[in-house]
Amino acid sequence: MINWKNLDELASYRELQKVEKVNLAEVMSGESGAQRVKSCSIPMAEGLSYNYAAKAVDSSVLDALVKLADEAQLTEKYKALYNGEVINTGEKRLVLHHLTRGQLGDAVVADGVDKRAFYVEQQKRIADFANKVHAGEITNEKGEKFTTAVQIGIGGSDLGPRAMYIALENWAKKTGNFKMEAKFISNVDPDDAAAVLASTDVAHAIFILVSKSGTTLETLTNQSFVMDALKKQGLDPAKHMIAVTSETSPLAKSDDYLDAFYMDDYIGGRYSSTSAVGGAVLSLAFGPEVFADFLEGAAAEDKLATEKDPRKNAAMLDALIGVYERNVLGLPATAVLPYSQALSRFPAHLQQLDMESNGKSVNRFGEPVSYVTGPIIFGEPGTNGQHSFYQLLHQGKTIIPLQFVGFRNSQIGTDVEIQGSTSQQKLCANVAAQIVAFACGKKDDNLNKNFEGGRPSSIIIGDQLCPKTLGALLAHFENKVMFQGFLWNVNSFDQEGVQLGKVLAKRVLAHDTEGALSVYSDLLNI
C-alpha cells in the first residue's frame, strides 16, 4: 500500500539531516577527486551518463538517500503513475505522458479508451499527414508545397517543442533530415506574431494551433492575428491551419482546419513534447522517423527510471540529491548549464517543467507544508554563461548547485584547430575546468582573487546530441521532477499558480476593475 506522507514526516529524512556534511573542496582535490570522477557515474539511456562526483555526497549521505527513496516509496509511486492511478489530485486526473512513448506497465484504460493505443493512433495520423505534406499531396490552395511550419501556442505548447526543434535543427540539416523550417508564435504581444509573419512566406506556411482546451486567450488571439494576415493576402485560413487539441474542445472537428490531432487532459502542457503537441511540428520539420527516434530515447530512459536502487537510477538519484541540497543544505536555486548551443532553449523549458510542477506550498491534499519545495531554475549555454552570471556562481555569497550537460562531439562536425586544439575541444575543456573550479576553488591572499570552492555540480555526458539522446535527456529531467514531487508530497501535475493572473486580466479587458487594478489599467491605457 502506498503512503503519501510529507517529507518531514519521514524518519529517513530526519536521519538525513543528521548525517555529517561533506567538504566538497577536500574530497574533489588530488587523487581523491580523480577516483570520485571515475566511480560516481550512472549509465543512462542512449549512451548518456550521469556523473555526480562533484556533488557534496559520500557513502553516508548516499546510504541515507537510499533509505529516503525506500521510505518515500518512489518506485511504487512511479509504478502507480504509469499504471494509471489518479496522481494529479488537484484536478483528479491520471498522469500519462510516459504512455506517449511506451507501455511501461499495465494497459491503461480511461474514458473507455486504451490510452496507449490512442496516443499511437495520433502519432500514426500525424506521421501520415506529415508524409503527405512532404510529398506534396497536401498543399496550399494553389497546389503548392508548404515550406514552413509555424506553431501557435504558449507555455508547454511552445517552450518544449521550441527547445526540441532548436536542439535538432542543425543535426537534421547535417544528416539530410531537414524537411521544412519551423517557427513559433507564443507571446500575446503583437510584436511577436508580427515579427514571425514578416519573416515568413505566409502563402507557403502551415500553421499549427495548439490549445488543449481550445480557449487559451493568448493562443486564440494569435490565431486571429494570423488569420487576419492570411486573409489580407487573399488566402483561406482553413487551407493553412491544423489544430492540436482535445477531442472535446471547440477546435476539434472544425471546418476551420485542414486536420486536427488530439491530446487529452492526462498530459500537462510542460510534459507534452512527446505528445501531438511536439509530434506535429517535429514530424513536419524533420520527418516522422526522427520524431519516432526521439520517443524511443525517452522510452528507454523511462524504463531505466523504474530501477529501485537510486545508485543505479540517474533520475532518482538526481532528484534525491536535489532535495538534499534544497532542504538540508538550504540551497535555493539550480543553474542548468548545457555546453551545447543546440540546447540554448533547454534551460527555459526546464524552468517551466520544474518551477510550474513543484513550485507549491501545499501538499497533494491541499494542506500547507512547512518546508521549501522546488528550486529556482535558470541557465544559459556554456561558454556564454561564463561571461555572464558565473561571477556570482563562483564568488557570490549564495551557493547555487549546477547541472551541466556536455557532449564529446559537435552536431555539425565542422571545426578548426586553433592554437593546438579544436573549438569542440575548447568547449569540452571549459566544462571540465568549470566543474573542478567550482568544486575545489583556489586560495589567494588577495580575497578579490580567492575562490572558496564547495560549489556542487553534476554533469550529463554523451557522445553527440541526436534525436534519441535528446529524448533520453528530456525524460531524465521529467522523471527527476516527478520523483522530487513525490518526495515533497506535492502535486507536480497541476498549475493553479497560472490562473489568478488570467482571471484578473479578463476583468481588466472587461473594464471590471477597482483599486490598484483600476489605476494600473489607466496607466497602461487599456
Short mmCIF file of C-alpha atoms in Angstrom, two decimals:
data_model
loop_
_atom_site.label_atom_id
_atom_site.label_comp_id
_atom_site.label_asym_id
_atom_site.label_seq_id
_atom_site.Cartn_x
_atom_site.Cartn_y
_atom_site.Cartn_z
CA MET A 1 0.00 0.00 0.00
CA ILE A 2 1.30 3.45 -0.91
CA ASN A 3 1.51 6.06 1.84
CA TRP A 4 1.59 9.70 0.77
CA LYS A 5 3.48 11.47 3.55
CA ASN A 6 5.09 14.87 3.82
CA LEU A 7 8.88 14.92 3.63
CA ASP A 8 9.28 15.97 7.26
CA GLU A 9 7.13 13.04 8.43
CA LEU A 10 9.68 10.51 7.13
CA ALA A 11 12.11 9.04 9.67
CA SER A 12 14.76 8.66 6.96
CA TYR A 13 14.59 12.40 6.25
CA ARG A 14 15.29 13.17 9.88
CA GLU A 15 18.24 10.77 9.71
CA LEU A 16 19.49 12.50 6.57
CA GLN A 17 19.52 15.83 8.39
CA LYS A 18 21.92 14.39 10.96
CA VAL A 19 24.46 12.94 8.51
CA GLU A 20 27.82 14.71 8.60
CA LYS A 21 28.23 17.22 5.77
CA VAL A 22 30.83 16.60 3.07
CA ASN A 23 33.72 19.01 2.45
CA LEU A 24 33.42 19.08 -1.33
CA ALA A 25 36.64 21.02 -1.96
CA GLU A 26 38.55 18.45 0.06
CA VAL A 27 37.13 15.28 -1.50
CA MET A 28 37.41 16.65 -5.05
CA SER A 29 41.08 17.57 -4.72
CA GLY A 30 44.01 15.40 -5.82
CA GLU A 31 43.74 11.64 -6.20
CA SER A 32 40.56 11.56 -4.15
CA GLY A 33 38.86 13.72 -6.77
CA ALA A 34 40.16 11.58 -9.61
CA GLN A 35 38.73 8.44 -8.03
CA ARG A 36 35.38 10.13 -7.39
CA VAL A 37 35.03 11.15 -11.03
CA LYS A 38 35.75 7.57 -12.12
CA SER A 39 33.36 5.93 -9.65
CA CYS A 40 30.44 8.36 -9.28
CA SER A 41 28.76 7.70 -12.61
CA ILE A 42 25.44 6.09 -13.57
CA PRO A 43 24.71 4.85 -17.11
CA MET A 44 21.67 6.41 -18.76
CA ALA A 45 19.88 5.52 -21.98
CA GLU A 46 21.35 6.10 -25.43
CA GLY A 47 24.97 6.25 -24.24
CA LEU A 48 24.47 9.12 -21.80
CA SER A 49 25.82 9.00 -18.27
CA TYR A 50 25.09 10.98 -15.11
CA ASN A 51 28.20 11.90 -13.11
CA TYR A 52 27.69 13.23 -9.60
CA ALA A 53 31.31 13.24 -8.38
CA ALA A 54 31.20 16.99 -7.75
CA LYS A 55 28.10 16.79 -5.57
CA ALA A 56 28.53 17.12 -1.80
CA VAL A 57 27.69 13.48 -1.08
CA ASP A 58 29.62 10.49 0.22
CA SER A 59 28.71 6.93 1.13
CA SER A 60 26.97 8.05 4.34
CA VAL A 61 24.83 10.60 2.52
CA LEU A 62 24.08 8.12 -0.27
CA ASP A 63 23.04 5.43 2.22
CA ALA A 64 20.66 7.93 3.83
CA LEU A 65 19.26 8.90 0.42
CA VAL A 66 18.66 5.23 -0.43
CA LYS A 67 16.66 4.88 2.80
CA LEU A 68 14.72 8.02 1.95
CA ALA A 69 13.85 6.71 -1.51
CA ASP A 70 12.66 3.45 0.00
CA GLU A 71 10.56 5.02 2.75
CA ALA A 72 9.09 7.58 0.34
CA GLN A 73 8.16 4.65 -1.96
CA LEU A 74 9.47 6.41 -5.05
CA THR A 75 9.48 3.30 -7.22
CA GLU A 76 6.00 2.29 -6.11
CA LYS A 77 4.63 5.79 -6.80
CA TYR A 78 6.18 5.85 -10.25
CA LYS A 79 4.61 2.46 -10.96
CA ALA A 80 1.24 3.71 -9.76
CA LEU A 81 1.56 6.69 -12.08
CA TYR A 82 2.37 4.76 -15.25
CA ASN A 83 -0.25 2.12 -14.42
CA GLY A 84 -2.95 4.79 -14.49
CA GLU A 85 -3.76 5.74 -10.89
CA VAL A 86 -5.12 9.24 -10.22
CA ILE A 87 -1.85 11.01 -9.35
CA ASN A 88 -2.97 14.55 -10.24
CA THR A 89 -5.06 15.06 -7.11
CA GLY A 90 -5.74 18.74 -7.78
CA GLU A 91 -7.64 18.01 -10.97
CA LYS A 92 -8.45 14.35 -10.18
CA ARG A 93 -6.67 13.14 -13.30
CA LEU A 94 -4.34 10.40 -14.43
CA VAL A 95 -0.81 11.41 -15.49
CA LEU A 96 0.05 9.67 -18.75
CA HIS A 97 2.84 11.47 -20.61
CA HIS A 98 5.02 8.34 -20.26
CA LEU A 99 2.44 6.45 -22.33
CA THR A 100 3.08 8.67 -25.34
CA ARG A 101 6.42 6.91 -25.79
CA GLY A 102 5.88 3.40 -24.47
CA GLN A 103 3.97 0.92 -22.31
CA LEU A 104 5.85 0.59 -19.02
CA GLY A 105 3.28 -1.46 -17.16
CA ASP A 106 -0.37 -2.45 -17.32
CA ALA A 107 -2.74 -1.33 -20.05
CA VAL A 108 -4.32 1.97 -19.04
CA VAL A 109 -7.97 2.40 -19.93
CA ALA A 110 -9.62 5.76 -19.30
CA ASP A 111 -12.93 7.06 -20.60
CA GLY A 112 -13.40 3.62 -22.17
CA VAL A 113 -10.27 4.04 -24.31
CA ASP A 114 -6.93 2.21 -24.24
CA LYS A 115 -4.75 5.28 -23.84
CA ARG A 116 -1.56 3.81 -25.29
CA ALA A 117 -3.49 2.81 -28.40
CA PHE A 118 -4.96 6.33 -28.54
CA TYR A 119 -1.53 8.00 -28.43
CA VAL A 120 -0.11 5.62 -31.02
CA GLU A 121 -3.07 6.31 -33.30
CA GLN A 122 -2.44 10.06 -33.09
CA GLN A 123 1.26 9.54 -33.84
CA LYS A 124 0.35 7.47 -36.91
CA ARG A 125 -2.14 10.11 -38.07
CA ILE A 126 0.48 12.84 -37.66
CA ALA A 127 3.08 10.74 -39.48
CA ASP A 128 0.70 10.16 -42.39
CA PHE A 129 -0.17 13.87 -42.56
CA ALA A 130 3.48 14.95 -42.43
CA ASN A 131 4.48 12.47 -45.12
CA LYS A 132 1.74 13.78 -47.39
CA VAL A 133 2.84 17.37 -46.80
CA HIS A 134 6.44 16.46 -47.64
CA ALA A 135 5.32 14.57 -50.76
CA GLY A 136 3.18 17.49 -51.96
CA GLU A 137 -0.06 15.53 -51.57
CA ILE A 138 -1.33 18.07 -49.05
CA THR A 139 -0.70 21.59 -50.37
CA ASN A 140 -1.87 25.14 -50.11
CA GLU A 141 -4.94 26.18 -52.07
CA LYS A 142 -2.83 26.82 -55.20
CA GLY A 143 -1.47 23.28 -55.12
CA GLU A 144 1.97 24.44 -53.98
CA LYS A 145 4.04 22.70 -51.32
CA PHE A 146 4.26 24.07 -47.81
CA THR A 147 7.79 25.13 -46.88
CA THR A 148 7.37 26.38 -43.31
CA ALA A 149 5.52 25.19 -40.21
CA VAL A 150 4.54 27.79 -37.63
CA GLN A 151 3.41 26.64 -34.18
CA ILE A 152 0.98 28.90 -32.32
CA GLY A 153 0.88 28.10 -28.61
CA ILE A 154 2.11 29.26 -25.23
CA GLY A 155 3.67 27.68 -22.15
CA GLY A 156 4.09 23.96 -22.65
CA SER A 157 2.70 24.27 -26.17
CA ASP A 158 5.70 26.43 -27.05
CA LEU A 159 8.68 26.03 -24.68
CA GLY A 160 9.20 22.28 -25.00
CA PRO A 161 8.56 21.90 -28.75
CA ARG A 162 10.62 25.03 -29.50
CA ALA A 163 13.54 23.76 -27.39
CA MET A 164 13.38 20.33 -29.09
CA TYR A 165 13.22 21.87 -32.57
CA ILE A 166 16.23 24.12 -31.93
CA ALA A 167 18.11 21.16 -30.43
CA LEU A 168 17.72 19.09 -33.61
CA GLU A 169 17.64 21.72 -36.36
CA ASN A 170 21.35 21.68 -37.23
CA TRP A 171 21.59 17.91 -36.73
CA ALA A 172 18.74 17.46 -39.22
CA LYS A 173 20.37 19.75 -41.77
CA LYS A 174 23.67 17.88 -41.45
CA THR A 175 22.11 14.42 -41.74
CA GLY A 176 19.64 15.16 -44.54
CA ASN A 177 16.57 15.01 -42.28
CA PHE A 178 15.57 18.67 -42.57
CA LYS A 179 12.17 18.81 -44.27
CA MET A 180 10.92 22.31 -43.53
CA GLU A 181 11.68 25.22 -41.25
CA ALA A 182 9.64 25.65 -38.09
CA LYS A 183 8.85 28.92 -36.34
CA PHE A 184 6.94 29.68 -33.17
CA ILE A 185 4.46 32.34 -32.08
CA SER A 186 3.71 32.39 -28.35
CA ASN A 187 3.58 35.82 -26.73
CA VAL A 188 0.31 37.74 -26.95
CA ASP A 189 2.50 40.78 -27.58
CA PRO A 190 1.61 41.64 -31.21
CA ASP A 191 5.28 42.27 -31.96
CA ASP A 192 5.94 38.53 -31.60
CA ALA A 193 3.42 37.42 -34.20
CA ALA A 194 4.18 40.37 -36.48
CA ALA A 195 7.91 39.63 -36.48
CA VAL A 196 7.40 35.94 -37.26
CA LEU A 197 4.92 36.66 -40.06
CA ALA A 198 7.17 39.35 -41.53
CA SER A 199 9.95 36.79 -41.96
CA THR A 200 7.66 34.03 -43.25
CA ASP A 201 6.37 33.21 -46.72
CA VAL A 202 2.80 33.06 -45.44
CA ALA A 203 1.40 31.63 -48.67
CA HIS A 204 3.56 28.52 -48.20
CA ALA A 205 3.22 28.23 -44.43
CA ILE A 206 1.18 25.72 -42.47
CA PHE A 207 0.12 26.93 -39.03
CA ILE A 208 -0.27 24.58 -36.06
CA LEU A 209 -2.69 25.91 -33.48
CA VAL A 210 -2.04 24.20 -30.13
CA SER A 211 -4.52 24.52 -27.27
CA LYS A 212 -5.78 21.55 -25.29
CA SER A 213 -8.86 23.40 -24.05
CA GLY A 214 -9.37 25.42 -27.22
CA THR A 215 -9.88 28.50 -25.04
CA THR A 216 -6.35 29.77 -24.28
CA LEU A 217 -6.57 33.56 -24.60
CA GLU A 218 -3.05 34.20 -25.91
CA THR A 219 -3.24 31.37 -28.45
CA LEU A 220 -6.67 32.30 -29.80
CA THR A 221 -5.60 35.94 -30.03
CA ASN A 222 -2.56 34.95 -32.07
CA GLN A 223 -4.72 32.68 -34.22
CA SER A 224 -6.88 35.67 -35.09
CA PHE A 225 -3.73 37.69 -35.81
CA VAL A 226 -2.52 35.00 -38.24
CA MET A 227 -5.93 34.53 -39.86
CA ASP A 228 -6.10 38.26 -40.49
CA ALA A 229 -2.67 38.16 -42.15
CA LEU A 230 -3.73 35.25 -44.35
CA LYS A 231 -6.96 36.94 -45.41
CA LYS A 232 -5.10 40.15 -46.29
CA GLN A 233 -3.05 38.11 -48.76
CA GLY A 234 -6.23 36.65 -50.23
CA LEU A 235 -5.63 33.24 -48.63
CA ASP A 236 -8.17 30.93 -46.99
CA PRO A 237 -7.01 30.33 -43.36
CA ALA A 238 -8.75 26.94 -43.31
CA LYS A 239 -6.35 25.74 -46.03
CA HIS A 240 -3.32 26.76 -43.94
CA MET A 241 -4.09 25.57 -40.42
CA ILE A 242 -4.18 22.40 -38.38
CA ALA A 243 -5.12 22.07 -34.72
CA VAL A 244 -3.65 20.10 -31.83
CA THR A 245 -6.30 19.96 -29.14
CA SER A 246 -8.55 17.69 -27.10
CA GLU A 247 -11.42 15.86 -28.73
CA THR A 248 -13.91 17.85 -26.63
CA SER A 249 -12.54 21.33 -27.39
CA PRO A 250 -14.19 23.85 -29.72
CA LEU A 251 -11.28 23.33 -32.15
CA ALA A 252 -11.97 19.63 -32.68
CA LYS A 253 -13.60 18.52 -35.93
CA SER A 254 -13.90 22.11 -37.14
CA ASP A 255 -14.04 23.19 -40.78
CA ASP A 256 -11.52 25.91 -39.90
CA TYR A 257 -8.62 23.43 -40.10
CA LEU A 258 -7.09 21.05 -42.61
CA ASP A 259 -6.99 18.44 -39.83
CA ALA A 260 -6.94 18.10 -36.05
CA PHE A 261 -4.76 15.86 -33.88
CA TYR A 262 -5.65 15.03 -30.34
CA MET A 263 -4.21 15.01 -26.86
CA ASP A 264 -6.10 14.73 -23.60
CA ASP A 265 -6.38 16.05 -20.06
CA TYR A 266 -3.98 13.40 -18.78
CA ILE A 267 -0.94 15.16 -20.26
CA GLY A 268 0.10 18.51 -18.81
CA GLY A 269 1.46 21.13 -21.17
CA ARG A 270 5.00 21.06 -19.80
CA TYR A 271 5.06 17.28 -20.25
CA SER A 272 3.60 17.35 -23.77
CA SER A 273 6.66 17.43 -26.05
CA THR A 274 6.30 13.70 -26.74
CA SER A 275 2.57 14.02 -27.48
CA ALA A 276 0.90 15.52 -30.54
CA VAL A 277 1.97 18.94 -29.21
CA GLY A 278 5.57 18.21 -30.12
CA GLY A 279 4.79 15.47 -32.61
CA ALA A 280 3.10 17.64 -35.23
CA VAL A 281 5.75 20.33 -35.52
CA LEU A 282 8.74 17.98 -35.16
CA SER A 283 7.33 15.50 -37.68
CA LEU A 284 6.69 18.28 -40.18
CA ALA A 285 10.13 19.79 -39.62
CA PHE A 286 12.25 16.63 -39.56
CA GLY A 287 10.02 13.74 -40.60
CA PRO A 288 8.08 11.16 -38.55
CA GLU A 289 11.08 8.82 -38.30
CA VAL A 290 13.09 11.43 -36.41
CA PHE A 291 10.21 12.01 -34.00
CA ALA A 292 9.94 8.23 -33.51
CA ASP A 293 13.64 8.10 -32.59
CA PHE A 294 13.09 10.94 -30.12
CA LEU A 295 10.28 8.93 -28.50
CA GLU A 296 12.47 5.81 -28.44
CA GLY A 297 15.16 7.62 -26.47
CA ALA A 298 12.62 8.91 -23.97
CA ALA A 299 11.07 5.45 -23.56
CA ALA A 300 14.47 3.88 -22.89
CA GLU A 301 15.20 6.42 -20.15
CA ASP A 302 11.72 5.96 -18.65
CA LYS A 303 12.43 2.23 -18.34
CA LEU A 304 15.72 2.86 -16.51
CA ALA A 305 13.84 5.09 -14.07
CA THR A 306 11.94 2.02 -12.80
CA GLU A 307 15.15 0.76 -11.11
CA LYS A 308 14.58 0.69 -7.34
CA ASP A 309 18.19 1.35 -6.29
CA PRO A 310 18.93 5.10 -6.64
CA ARG A 311 22.61 4.30 -7.15
CA LYS A 312 21.61 2.71 -10.47
CA ASN A 313 18.82 5.16 -11.33
CA ALA A 314 20.14 8.50 -12.59
CA ALA A 315 16.83 10.39 -12.47
CA MET A 316 16.04 9.18 -8.96
CA LEU A 317 19.49 9.96 -7.56
CA ASP A 318 19.47 13.38 -9.26
CA ALA A 319 16.12 14.05 -7.57
CA LEU A 320 17.28 12.86 -4.15
CA ILE A 321 20.46 14.93 -4.24
CA GLY A 322 18.40 17.93 -5.33
CA VAL A 323 16.08 17.54 -2.33
CA TYR A 324 19.11 17.11 -0.04
CA GLU A 325 20.57 20.36 -1.39
CA ARG A 326 17.27 22.24 -1.15
CA ASN A 327 16.02 21.03 2.22
CA VAL A 328 19.08 20.00 4.21
CA LEU A 329 21.84 22.22 2.80
CA GLY A 330 19.41 25.11 2.25
CA LEU A 331 20.44 25.91 -1.33
CA PRO A 332 17.66 27.84 -3.11
CA ALA A 333 18.34 27.53 -6.82
CA THR A 334 19.77 25.34 -9.57
CA ALA A 335 21.55 26.54 -12.71
CA VAL A 336 21.15 24.43 -15.85
CA LEU A 337 24.26 24.85 -18.00
CA PRO A 338 24.32 22.95 -21.30
CA TYR A 339 27.66 23.13 -23.09
CA SER A 340 25.88 22.76 -26.41
CA GLN A 341 24.49 25.66 -28.41
CA ALA A 342 21.77 23.34 -29.72
CA LEU A 343 20.35 23.25 -26.18
CA SER A 344 20.10 27.05 -25.98
CA ARG A 345 16.39 26.94 -25.08
CA PHE A 346 16.54 23.79 -22.97
CA PRO A 347 17.03 25.72 -19.68
CA ALA A 348 13.89 27.75 -20.44
CA HIS A 349 11.91 24.55 -20.93
CA LEU A 350 13.30 23.06 -17.71
CA GLN A 351 12.46 26.28 -15.91
CA GLN A 352 8.78 25.72 -16.68
CA LEU A 353 8.96 21.97 -16.16
CA ASP A 354 10.45 22.29 -12.68
CA MET A 355 9.03 25.54 -11.31
CA GLU A 356 5.48 25.02 -12.60
CA SER A 357 5.47 21.44 -11.34
CA ASN A 358 6.98 21.76 -7.87
CA GLY A 359 6.61 25.43 -7.01
CA LYS A 360 3.96 24.59 -4.42
CA SER A 361 3.31 25.46 -0.76
CA VAL A 362 0.63 22.85 -0.07
CA ASN A 363 0.83 19.08 -0.33
CA ARG A 364 -1.15 16.91 -2.69
CA PHE A 365 -4.10 17.01 -0.26
CA GLY A 366 -4.19 20.81 -0.15
CA GLU A 367 -2.55 21.06 3.28
CA PRO A 368 0.26 23.60 3.94
CA VAL A 369 3.79 22.18 4.11
CA SER A 370 6.41 23.54 6.50
CA TYR A 371 9.42 23.07 4.20
CA VAL A 372 10.58 24.65 0.95
CA THR A 373 9.87 22.83 -2.29
CA GLY A 374 11.00 23.46 -5.88
CA PRO A 375 14.21 25.39 -6.52
CA ILE A 376 14.57 28.46 -8.70
CA ILE A 377 15.75 27.28 -12.13
CA PHE A 378 17.75 29.37 -14.57
CA GLY A 379 20.51 28.88 -17.09
CA GLU A 380 22.24 29.60 -20.37
CA PRO A 381 24.53 27.63 -22.65
CA GLY A 382 28.25 27.50 -21.91
CA THR A 383 30.54 29.18 -22.63
CA ASN A 384 28.26 32.23 -22.90
CA GLY A 385 27.20 31.95 -19.28
CA GLN A 386 30.81 32.03 -18.14
CA HIS A 387 30.99 35.63 -19.34
CA SER A 388 27.66 36.50 -17.71
CA PHE A 389 26.45 35.17 -14.35
CA TYR A 390 29.27 32.75 -13.45
CA GLN A 391 30.86 35.53 -11.38
CA LEU A 392 28.11 35.17 -8.79
CA LEU A 393 28.22 31.37 -9.06
CA HIS A 394 31.96 31.34 -8.27
CA GLN A 395 32.30 34.11 -5.69
CA GLY A 396 28.82 35.17 -4.60
CA LYS A 397 27.58 34.56 -1.07
CA THR A 398 24.80 32.26 -2.32
CA ILE A 399 25.87 28.75 -3.29
CA ILE A 400 23.90 27.54 -6.30
CA PRO A 401 24.05 23.88 -7.41
CA LEU A 402 24.84 23.40 -11.09
CA GLN A 403 23.65 20.90 -13.68
CA PHE A 404 25.99 20.68 -16.66
CA VAL A 405 25.28 18.87 -19.92
CA GLY A 406 28.10 18.16 -22.35
CA PHE A 407 28.85 16.17 -25.50
CA ARG A 408 32.17 14.85 -26.76
CA ASN A 409 31.30 15.66 -30.37
CA SER A 410 29.54 18.55 -32.06
CA GLN A 411 26.41 18.06 -34.15
CA ILE A 412 27.61 19.58 -37.41
CA GLY A 413 31.18 18.32 -37.30
CA THR A 414 32.63 21.45 -38.87
CA ASP A 415 35.59 22.59 -36.77
CA VAL A 416 39.04 24.08 -36.99
CA GLU A 417 42.22 23.68 -34.98
CA ILE A 418 43.43 26.90 -33.38
CA GLN A 419 46.40 27.11 -31.02
CA GLY A 420 46.75 23.35 -30.80
CA SER A 421 43.11 22.37 -30.18
CA THR A 422 39.75 22.41 -31.93
CA SER A 423 36.78 24.55 -30.98
CA GLN A 424 34.95 21.46 -29.67
CA GLN A 425 37.96 20.54 -27.53
CA LYS A 426 38.00 24.08 -26.15
CA LEU A 427 34.30 23.78 -25.33
CA CYS A 428 34.81 20.47 -23.50
CA ALA A 429 37.91 21.83 -21.75
CA ASN A 430 35.83 24.68 -20.40
CA VAL A 431 33.14 22.47 -18.90
CA ALA A 432 35.73 20.18 -17.27
CA ALA A 433 37.58 23.20 -15.88
CA GLN A 434 34.40 24.78 -14.53
CA ILE A 435 33.35 21.65 -12.63
CA VAL A 436 36.71 21.46 -10.84
CA ALA A 437 36.95 25.22 -10.33
CA PHE A 438 33.50 25.32 -8.72
CA ALA A 439 34.24 22.32 -6.51
CA CYS A 440 37.83 22.98 -5.46
CA GLY A 441 38.21 26.74 -5.72
CA LYS A 442 41.59 28.48 -5.38
CA LYS A 443 43.15 30.03 -2.30
CA ASP A 444 44.63 33.51 -2.62
CA ASP A 445 45.71 36.06 -0.02
CA ASN A 446 44.07 38.66 -2.22
CA LEU A 447 40.44 37.99 -1.32
CA ASN A 448 39.31 39.52 -4.59
CA LYS A 449 41.02 36.57 -6.30
CA ASN A 450 40.07 33.95 -3.71
CA PHE A 451 37.67 31.17 -4.68
CA GLU A 452 36.21 29.24 -1.75
CA GLY A 453 35.05 26.31 -3.86
CA GLY A 454 32.49 23.92 -2.41
CA ARG A 455 30.07 24.71 -5.24
CA PRO A 456 28.33 21.42 -6.15
CA SER A 457 27.58 20.25 -9.67
CA SER A 458 26.64 17.23 -11.73
CA ILE A 459 27.10 16.59 -15.43
CA ILE A 460 25.28 14.50 -18.01
CA ILE A 461 27.74 13.44 -20.70
CA GLY A 462 27.05 11.95 -24.14
CA ASP A 463 28.79 11.42 -27.47
CA GLN A 464 26.55 13.63 -29.59
CA LEU A 465 23.16 15.30 -29.35
CA CYS A 466 20.75 13.49 -31.69
CA PRO A 467 17.01 12.58 -31.52
CA LYS A 468 17.49 9.56 -29.26
CA THR A 469 19.86 11.28 -26.83
CA LEU A 470 17.57 14.32 -26.74
CA GLY A 471 14.61 12.09 -25.85
CA ALA A 472 16.58 10.43 -23.08
CA LEU A 473 17.74 13.80 -21.76
CA LEU A 474 14.18 15.15 -21.71
CA ALA A 475 12.84 12.04 -19.93
CA HIS A 476 15.63 12.23 -17.33
CA PHE A 477 14.55 15.70 -16.23
CA GLU A 478 10.83 14.93 -16.42
CA ASN A 479 11.40 11.91 -14.15
CA LYS A 480 13.67 13.86 -11.82
CA VAL A 481 10.94 16.47 -11.31
CA MET A 482 8.37 13.70 -10.78
CA PHE A 483 10.49 11.98 -8.11
CA GLN A 484 11.08 15.28 -6.32
CA GLY A 485 7.36 15.96 -6.30
CA PHE A 486 6.84 12.56 -4.68
CA LEU A 487 9.46 13.39 -2.03
CA TRP A 488 7.91 16.77 -1.25
CA ASN A 489 4.43 15.18 -1.40
CA VAL A 490 3.18 17.92 -3.73
CA ASN A 491 1.02 17.62 -6.82
CA SER A 492 3.51 18.12 -9.66
CA PHE A 493 0.84 17.95 -12.35
CA ASP A 494 -1.45 20.93 -11.85
CA GLN A 495 -0.60 24.64 -12.08
CA GLU A 496 -3.13 26.72 -10.22
CA GLY A 497 -0.49 29.43 -9.91
CA VAL A 498 -1.01 30.49 -13.52
CA GLN A 499 -4.75 31.05 -13.13
CA LEU A 500 -5.16 34.15 -10.93
CA GLY A 501 -3.42 36.50 -13.35
CA LYS A 502 -5.56 35.18 -16.21
CA VAL A 503 -8.76 35.87 -14.27
CA LEU A 504 -7.72 39.42 -13.39
CA ALA A 505 -6.61 40.10 -16.98
CA LYS A 506 -10.10 39.20 -18.20
CA ARG A 507 -11.58 41.62 -15.64
CA VAL A 508 -9.30 44.36 -16.92
CA LEU A 509 -10.35 43.75 -20.52
CA ALA A 510 -14.00 43.81 -19.43
CA HIS A 511 -13.33 47.11 -17.57
CA ASP A 512 -14.44 45.44 -14.35
CA THR A 513 -11.72 46.92 -12.14
CA GLU A 514 -11.24 48.72 -8.88
CA GLY A 515 -8.43 49.85 -6.60
CA ALA A 516 -4.86 49.28 -7.77
CA LEU A 517 -6.04 47.20 -10.72
CA SER A 518 -8.05 50.14 -12.00
CA VAL A 519 -5.11 52.55 -11.71
CA TYR A 520 -2.72 50.19 -13.48
CA SER A 521 -5.31 49.78 -16.24
CA ASP A 522 -5.41 53.55 -16.69
CA LEU A 523 -1.61 53.83 -16.68
CA LEU A 524 -1.42 51.24 -19.46
CA ASN A 525 -4.22 52.88 -21.43
CA ILE A 526 -6.40 49.76 -21.55
#
